[in-house]
Coordinates of N, CA and C and ligand atoms in Angstrom, one line a residue:
M1 N 73.9 51.9 33.4 CA 73.0 53.0 33.0 C 72.0 52.3 32.1
A2 N 70.7 53.0 32.0 CA 69.8 52.5 31.2 C 68.9 53.8 30.6
A3 N 68.3 53.5 29.7 CA 67.5 54.5 29.0 C 66.0 54.4 29.2
S4 N 65.2 55.2 29.3 CA 63.7 55.0 29.4 C 63.1 56.1 28.5
S5 N 62.1 55.6 27.8 CA 61.6 56.6 26.8 C 60.0 56.5 26.6
N6 N 59.5 57.5 26.2 CA 58.1 57.4 25.9 C 57.8 57.5 24.3
E7 N 57.3 56.4 23.8 CA 57.2 56.3 22.3 C 56.4 57.3 21.8
E8 N 55.4 57.8 22.5 CA 54.4 58.8 21.7 C 55.0 60.2 21.8
T9 N 55.5 60.7 22.9 CA 56.1 62.0 23.0 C 57.5 62.1 22.6
G10 N 58.3 61.2 22.7 CA 59.7 61.0 22.3 C 60.5 61.6 23.5
D11 N 59.8 61.8 24.7 CA 60.7 62.3 25.9 C 61.4 60.9 26.3
Y12 N 62.7 61.2 26.7 CA 63.6 60.1 27.2 C 64.4 60.5 28.4
K13 N 64.9 59.5 29.0 CA 65.7 59.8 30.2 C 66.8 58.8 30.2
L14 N 67.8 59.3 30.8 CA 69.2 58.4 31.0 C 69.2 58.1 32.6
L15 N 69.1 56.9 33.0 CA 68.9 56.5 34.3 C 70.1 55.8 34.8
F16 N 70.5 56.0 36.0 CA 71.7 55.4 36.6 C 71.3 54.6 37.9
R17 N 71.8 53.4 38.0 CA 71.5 52.7 39.2 C 72.7 52.2 39.9
H18 N 72.9 52.7 41.0 CA 74.2 52.4 41.8 C 74.4 50.9 42.0
D19 N 73.2 50.2 42.3 CA 73.5 48.8 42.7 C 73.8 48.0 41.3
L20 N 73.7 48.5 40.2 CA 74.1 47.6 39.0 C 75.4 48.0 38.4
C21 N 75.9 49.2 38.7 CA 77.2 49.6 38.0 C 78.3 48.9 38.6
L22 N 79.1 48.4 37.7 CA 80.4 47.7 38.0 C 81.6 48.5 38.0
A23 N 81.5 49.7 37.7 CA 82.5 50.7 37.5 C 83.6 50.2 36.4
C24 N 83.1 49.7 35.3 CA 84.0 49.0 34.2 C 84.4 50.2 33.4
A25 N 83.8 51.4 33.5 CA 84.3 52.7 32.6 C 83.9 52.5 31.0
K26 N 83.1 51.4 30.8 CA 82.8 51.5 29.3 C 82.0 52.6 28.9
C27 N 81.1 53.1 29.6 CA 80.3 54.3 29.2 C 81.2 55.5 29.2
I28 N 82.2 55.5 30.0 CA 83.2 56.5 29.7 C 83.9 56.6 28.2
T29 N 84.3 55.4 27.9 CA 84.8 55.2 26.7 C 84.0 55.5 25.5
V30 N 82.7 55.1 25.5 CA 81.7 55.1 24.4 C 81.1 56.5 24.2
C31 N 81.1 57.4 25.4 CA 80.4 58.5 25.1 C 81.2 59.5 24.2
P32 N 80.3 60.0 23.2 CA 81.0 60.7 22.1 C 81.2 62.1 22.7
E33 N 80.6 62.7 23.5 CA 80.6 63.9 24.0 C 81.6 64.1 25.1
K34 N 82.1 62.9 25.7 CA 83.0 62.9 26.8 C 82.6 63.6 28.0
C35 N 81.2 63.4 28.2 CA 80.6 64.2 29.5 C 80.6 63.4 30.8
L36 N 81.0 62.2 30.8 CA 81.0 61.3 31.9 C 82.1 61.3 32.6
K37 N 82.2 61.0 33.9 CA 83.4 60.8 34.7 C 83.1 59.7 35.7
L38 N 84.2 59.0 35.9 CA 84.1 57.9 36.8 C 84.8 58.1 38.1
E39 N 84.3 58.1 39.3 CA 84.9 58.0 40.6 C 84.5 56.7 41.2
R40 N 85.6 56.0 41.6 CA 85.3 54.7 42.2 C 85.1 55.0 43.8
I41 N 83.8 55.1 44.1 CA 83.5 55.5 45.6 C 82.6 54.3 45.8
L42 N 82.7 53.7 47.0 CA 81.7 52.8 47.4 C 80.6 53.5 48.3
E43 N 79.5 53.7 47.9 CA 78.5 54.4 48.8 C 77.3 53.4 48.9
L44 N 77.4 52.6 50.0 CA 76.6 51.4 50.3 C 75.2 52.1 50.5
D45 N 75.1 53.2 51.0 CA 73.8 53.7 51.4 C 72.9 53.9 50.1
K46 N 73.6 54.0 49.0 CA 72.8 54.2 47.8 C 72.4 53.0 46.9
M47 N 72.8 51.8 47.6 CA 72.6 50.6 46.9 C 71.2 50.3 46.7
D48 N 70.3 50.7 47.6 CA 69.0 50.2 47.7 C 68.0 51.4 47.1
R49 N 68.7 52.3 46.5 CA 67.8 53.5 46.0 C 67.4 53.3 44.7
P50 N 66.3 53.9 44.3 CA 65.8 53.9 42.8 C 66.7 54.4 41.9
A51 N 66.6 54.4 40.6 CA 67.5 54.9 39.5 C 67.5 56.4 39.6
V52 N 68.6 57.0 39.3 CA 68.8 58.3 39.4 C 68.8 58.9 38.0
V53 N 68.1 60.1 37.7 CA 67.9 60.5 36.4 C 69.2 61.3 36.1
L54 N 70.1 60.9 35.2 CA 71.2 61.7 34.7 C 70.9 62.8 33.8
F55 N 70.0 62.5 33.0 CA 69.8 63.3 31.8 C 68.3 63.0 31.3
E56 N 67.7 64.2 30.9 CA 66.4 64.2 30.4 C 66.2 65.0 29.2
D57 N 65.5 64.5 28.1 CA 65.4 65.3 26.9 C 64.2 64.7 26.1
S58 N 63.9 65.4 24.8 CA 63.0 65.0 24.0 C 63.6 64.7 22.7
M59 N 62.9 63.9 21.8 CA 63.2 63.8 20.5 C 62.7 64.9 19.6
A60 N 63.8 65.5 18.8 CA 63.4 66.4 17.8 C 62.5 65.7 16.7
R61 N 61.6 66.5 16.2 CA 60.7 66.1 15.2 C 61.2 66.9 13.9
C62 N 60.9 66.1 12.6 CA 61.0 66.7 11.4 C 60.0 67.8 11.3
R63 N 60.4 69.1 10.8 CA 59.7 70.2 10.8 C 58.6 70.0 9.5
E64 N 58.9 69.1 8.7 CA 58.0 68.9 7.5 C 56.8 67.9 7.8
C65 N 57.4 66.7 8.2 CA 56.4 65.5 8.4 C 56.2 65.2 9.9
G66 N 57.0 65.6 10.8 CA 56.8 65.3 12.3 C 57.4 64.1 12.7
S67 N 58.0 63.4 11.9 CA 58.7 62.2 12.4 C 59.9 62.4 13.3
F68 N 60.1 61.5 14.1 CA 61.3 61.7 15.0 C 62.6 61.7 14.3
I69 N 63.5 62.7 14.6 CA 64.8 62.6 13.8 C 66.1 62.4 14.6
G70 N 66.0 62.5 16.0 CA 67.0 62.5 16.8 C 67.0 63.2 18.0
P71 N 67.7 63.1 19.1 CA 67.7 63.8 20.2 C 67.8 65.2 20.1
R72 N 66.8 66.0 21.0 CA 66.9 67.4 20.8 C 68.2 68.0 21.0
A73 N 68.8 67.6 22.2 CA 70.2 68.1 22.6 C 71.1 67.9 21.4
L74 N 71.1 66.7 20.8 CA 72.1 66.4 19.7 C 71.7 67.4 18.6
V75 N 70.6 67.6 18.3 CA 70.2 68.5 17.0 C 70.6 69.9 17.4
D76 N 70.2 70.4 18.6 CA 70.4 71.8 18.9 C 72.1 72.1 19.0
G77 N 72.9 70.9 19.5 CA 74.2 71.0 19.5 C 74.8 71.1 18.2
L78 N 74.4 70.4 17.2 CA 74.9 70.4 15.9 C 74.8 71.7 15.2
Q79 N 73.4 72.2 15.4 CA 73.0 73.5 14.8 C 74.0 74.6 15.3
L80 N 74.3 74.6 16.7 CA 75.3 75.7 17.3 C 76.6 75.5 16.6
K81 N 77.1 74.3 16.5 CA 78.5 74.1 16.0 C 78.6 74.5 14.5
L82 N 77.6 74.0 13.8 CA 77.5 74.3 12.4 C 77.4 75.8 12.1
G83 N 76.5 76.5 12.9 CA 76.3 78.0 12.8 C 77.4 78.6 13.2
A84 N 78.2 78.3 14.1 CA 79.5 78.9 14.6 C 80.5 78.9 13.4
M85 N 80.4 77.8 12.6 CA 81.4 77.5 11.5 C 80.9 78.4 10.2
G86 N 79.7 79.0 10.4 CA 79.1 79.6 9.2 C 78.4 79.0 8.3
D87 N 78.1 77.7 8.7 CA 77.3 76.8 7.6 C 75.9 77.3 7.6
S88 N 75.5 77.7 6.5 CA 74.1 78.1 6.1 C 73.1 77.2 6.0
L89 N 73.3 75.9 6.1 CA 72.3 74.9 6.1 C 71.9 74.3 7.3
T90 N 72.2 75.0 8.5 CA 71.7 74.3 9.7 C 70.4 74.0 9.9
S91 N 69.4 74.6 9.1 CA 68.0 74.4 9.3 C 67.6 72.9 8.6
M92 N 68.6 72.4 7.8 CA 68.4 71.0 7.2 C 68.5 70.0 8.4
L93 N 69.0 70.4 9.5 CA 69.1 69.3 10.5 C 67.8 69.1 11.2
E94 N 66.8 70.2 10.9 CA 65.4 70.0 11.4 C 64.6 68.9 10.4
L95 N 65.2 68.5 9.4 CA 64.4 67.5 8.5 C 64.9 66.0 8.5
C96 N 63.8 65.2 8.4 CA 64.2 63.8 8.4 C 65.0 63.5 6.9
P97 N 65.5 62.3 6.8 CA 66.2 62.0 5.4 C 65.3 62.2 4.3
A98 N 64.0 61.8 4.4 CA 63.1 61.8 3.4 C 62.7 63.3 3.0
C99 N 62.5 63.9 3.9 CA 62.1 65.5 3.8 C 63.2 66.4 3.2
K100 N 64.5 65.9 3.6 CA 65.7 66.6 3.0 C 65.7 66.3 1.4
M101 N 65.4 65.2 1.1 CA 65.5 64.7 -0.3 C 64.3 65.6 -1.1
K102 N 63.3 65.7 -0.5 CA 62.1 66.5 -1.2 C 62.5 67.9 -1.2
V103 N 63.0 68.5 -0.1 CA 63.3 70.0 -0.1 C 64.4 70.3 -1.2
Q104 N 65.4 69.4 -1.2 CA 66.5 69.7 -2.1 C 66.2 69.2 -3.6
F105 N 65.6 68.1 -3.7 CA 65.5 67.5 -5.1 C 64.0 67.5 -5.5
G106 N 63.1 67.9 -4.8 CA 61.7 67.6 -5.1 C 61.3 68.6 -6.5
P107 N 60.0 68.4 -6.8 CA 59.6 69.1 -8.0 C 59.7 70.6 -7.8
G108 N 60.2 71.2 -8.9 CA 60.2 72.7 -8.8 C 61.5 73.1 -8.2
R109 N 62.4 72.2 -7.7 CA 63.8 72.5 -7.2 C 64.8 72.2 -8.2
D110 N 65.7 73.2 -8.1 CA 67.1 72.9 -8.9 C 68.0 72.7 -7.8
A111 N 68.6 71.6 -7.7 CA 69.6 71.1 -6.8 C 70.8 72.0 -6.7
R112 N 71.1 72.9 -7.6 CA 72.1 73.7 -7.6 C 71.7 75.0 -6.8
E113 N 70.6 75.1 -6.6 CA 70.1 76.5 -5.9 C 70.2 76.2 -4.5
P114 N 70.5 77.2 -3.6 CA 70.4 77.1 -2.2 C 69.1 76.9 -1.6
V115 N 69.0 76.1 -0.5 CA 67.7 75.7 0.1 C 67.4 76.9 0.8
N116 N 66.0 77.3 0.7 CA 65.5 78.4 1.5 C 65.6 78.2 2.9
Q117 N 66.0 79.3 3.7 CA 66.2 79.3 5.1 C 64.9 79.7 5.8
P118 N 64.4 79.1 6.8 CA 63.1 79.6 7.6 C 63.5 81.0 8.2
D119 N 62.6 81.8 8.5 CA 62.8 83.1 9.0 C 63.1 82.9 10.4
Ligands
LIG1 S1 80.8 52.1 34.6 FE1 80.2 50.2 33.4 S2 78.6 49.4 34.6 FE2 78.7 51.4 35.3 S3 77.4 52.6 34.0 FE3 79.3 52.8 33.1 S4 79.2 51.1 31.6 FE4 77.6 50.7 33.2

């Protein structure tokens, strides 16, 4: 597997090339979401085909400064999980580390007060 990305837009793709896969299953082991499955099937007709797109996404940007903060699917998934747990700070996931510090501890902020939630 390989990744392809656009530095300007933050769009990226996870590509798979049949001819390069050794069926070693390391990708299965390291995937934190456990979303991959390995079937050891020899498909010779696919060996000379171009890479297959397994997944496409974009990078989420900080809502304050616009810098890239992480894969959109990861940020959305964390927001869903934290929201389901009743966490009121899910909007903080839309901020880069520097902007989180400014929002929480910047001038005029009392770190003991809850952070304002967007509408
Ligand atoms: S099975 Fe091994 S070689 Fe094939 S995509 Fe996964 S890590 Fe790469």
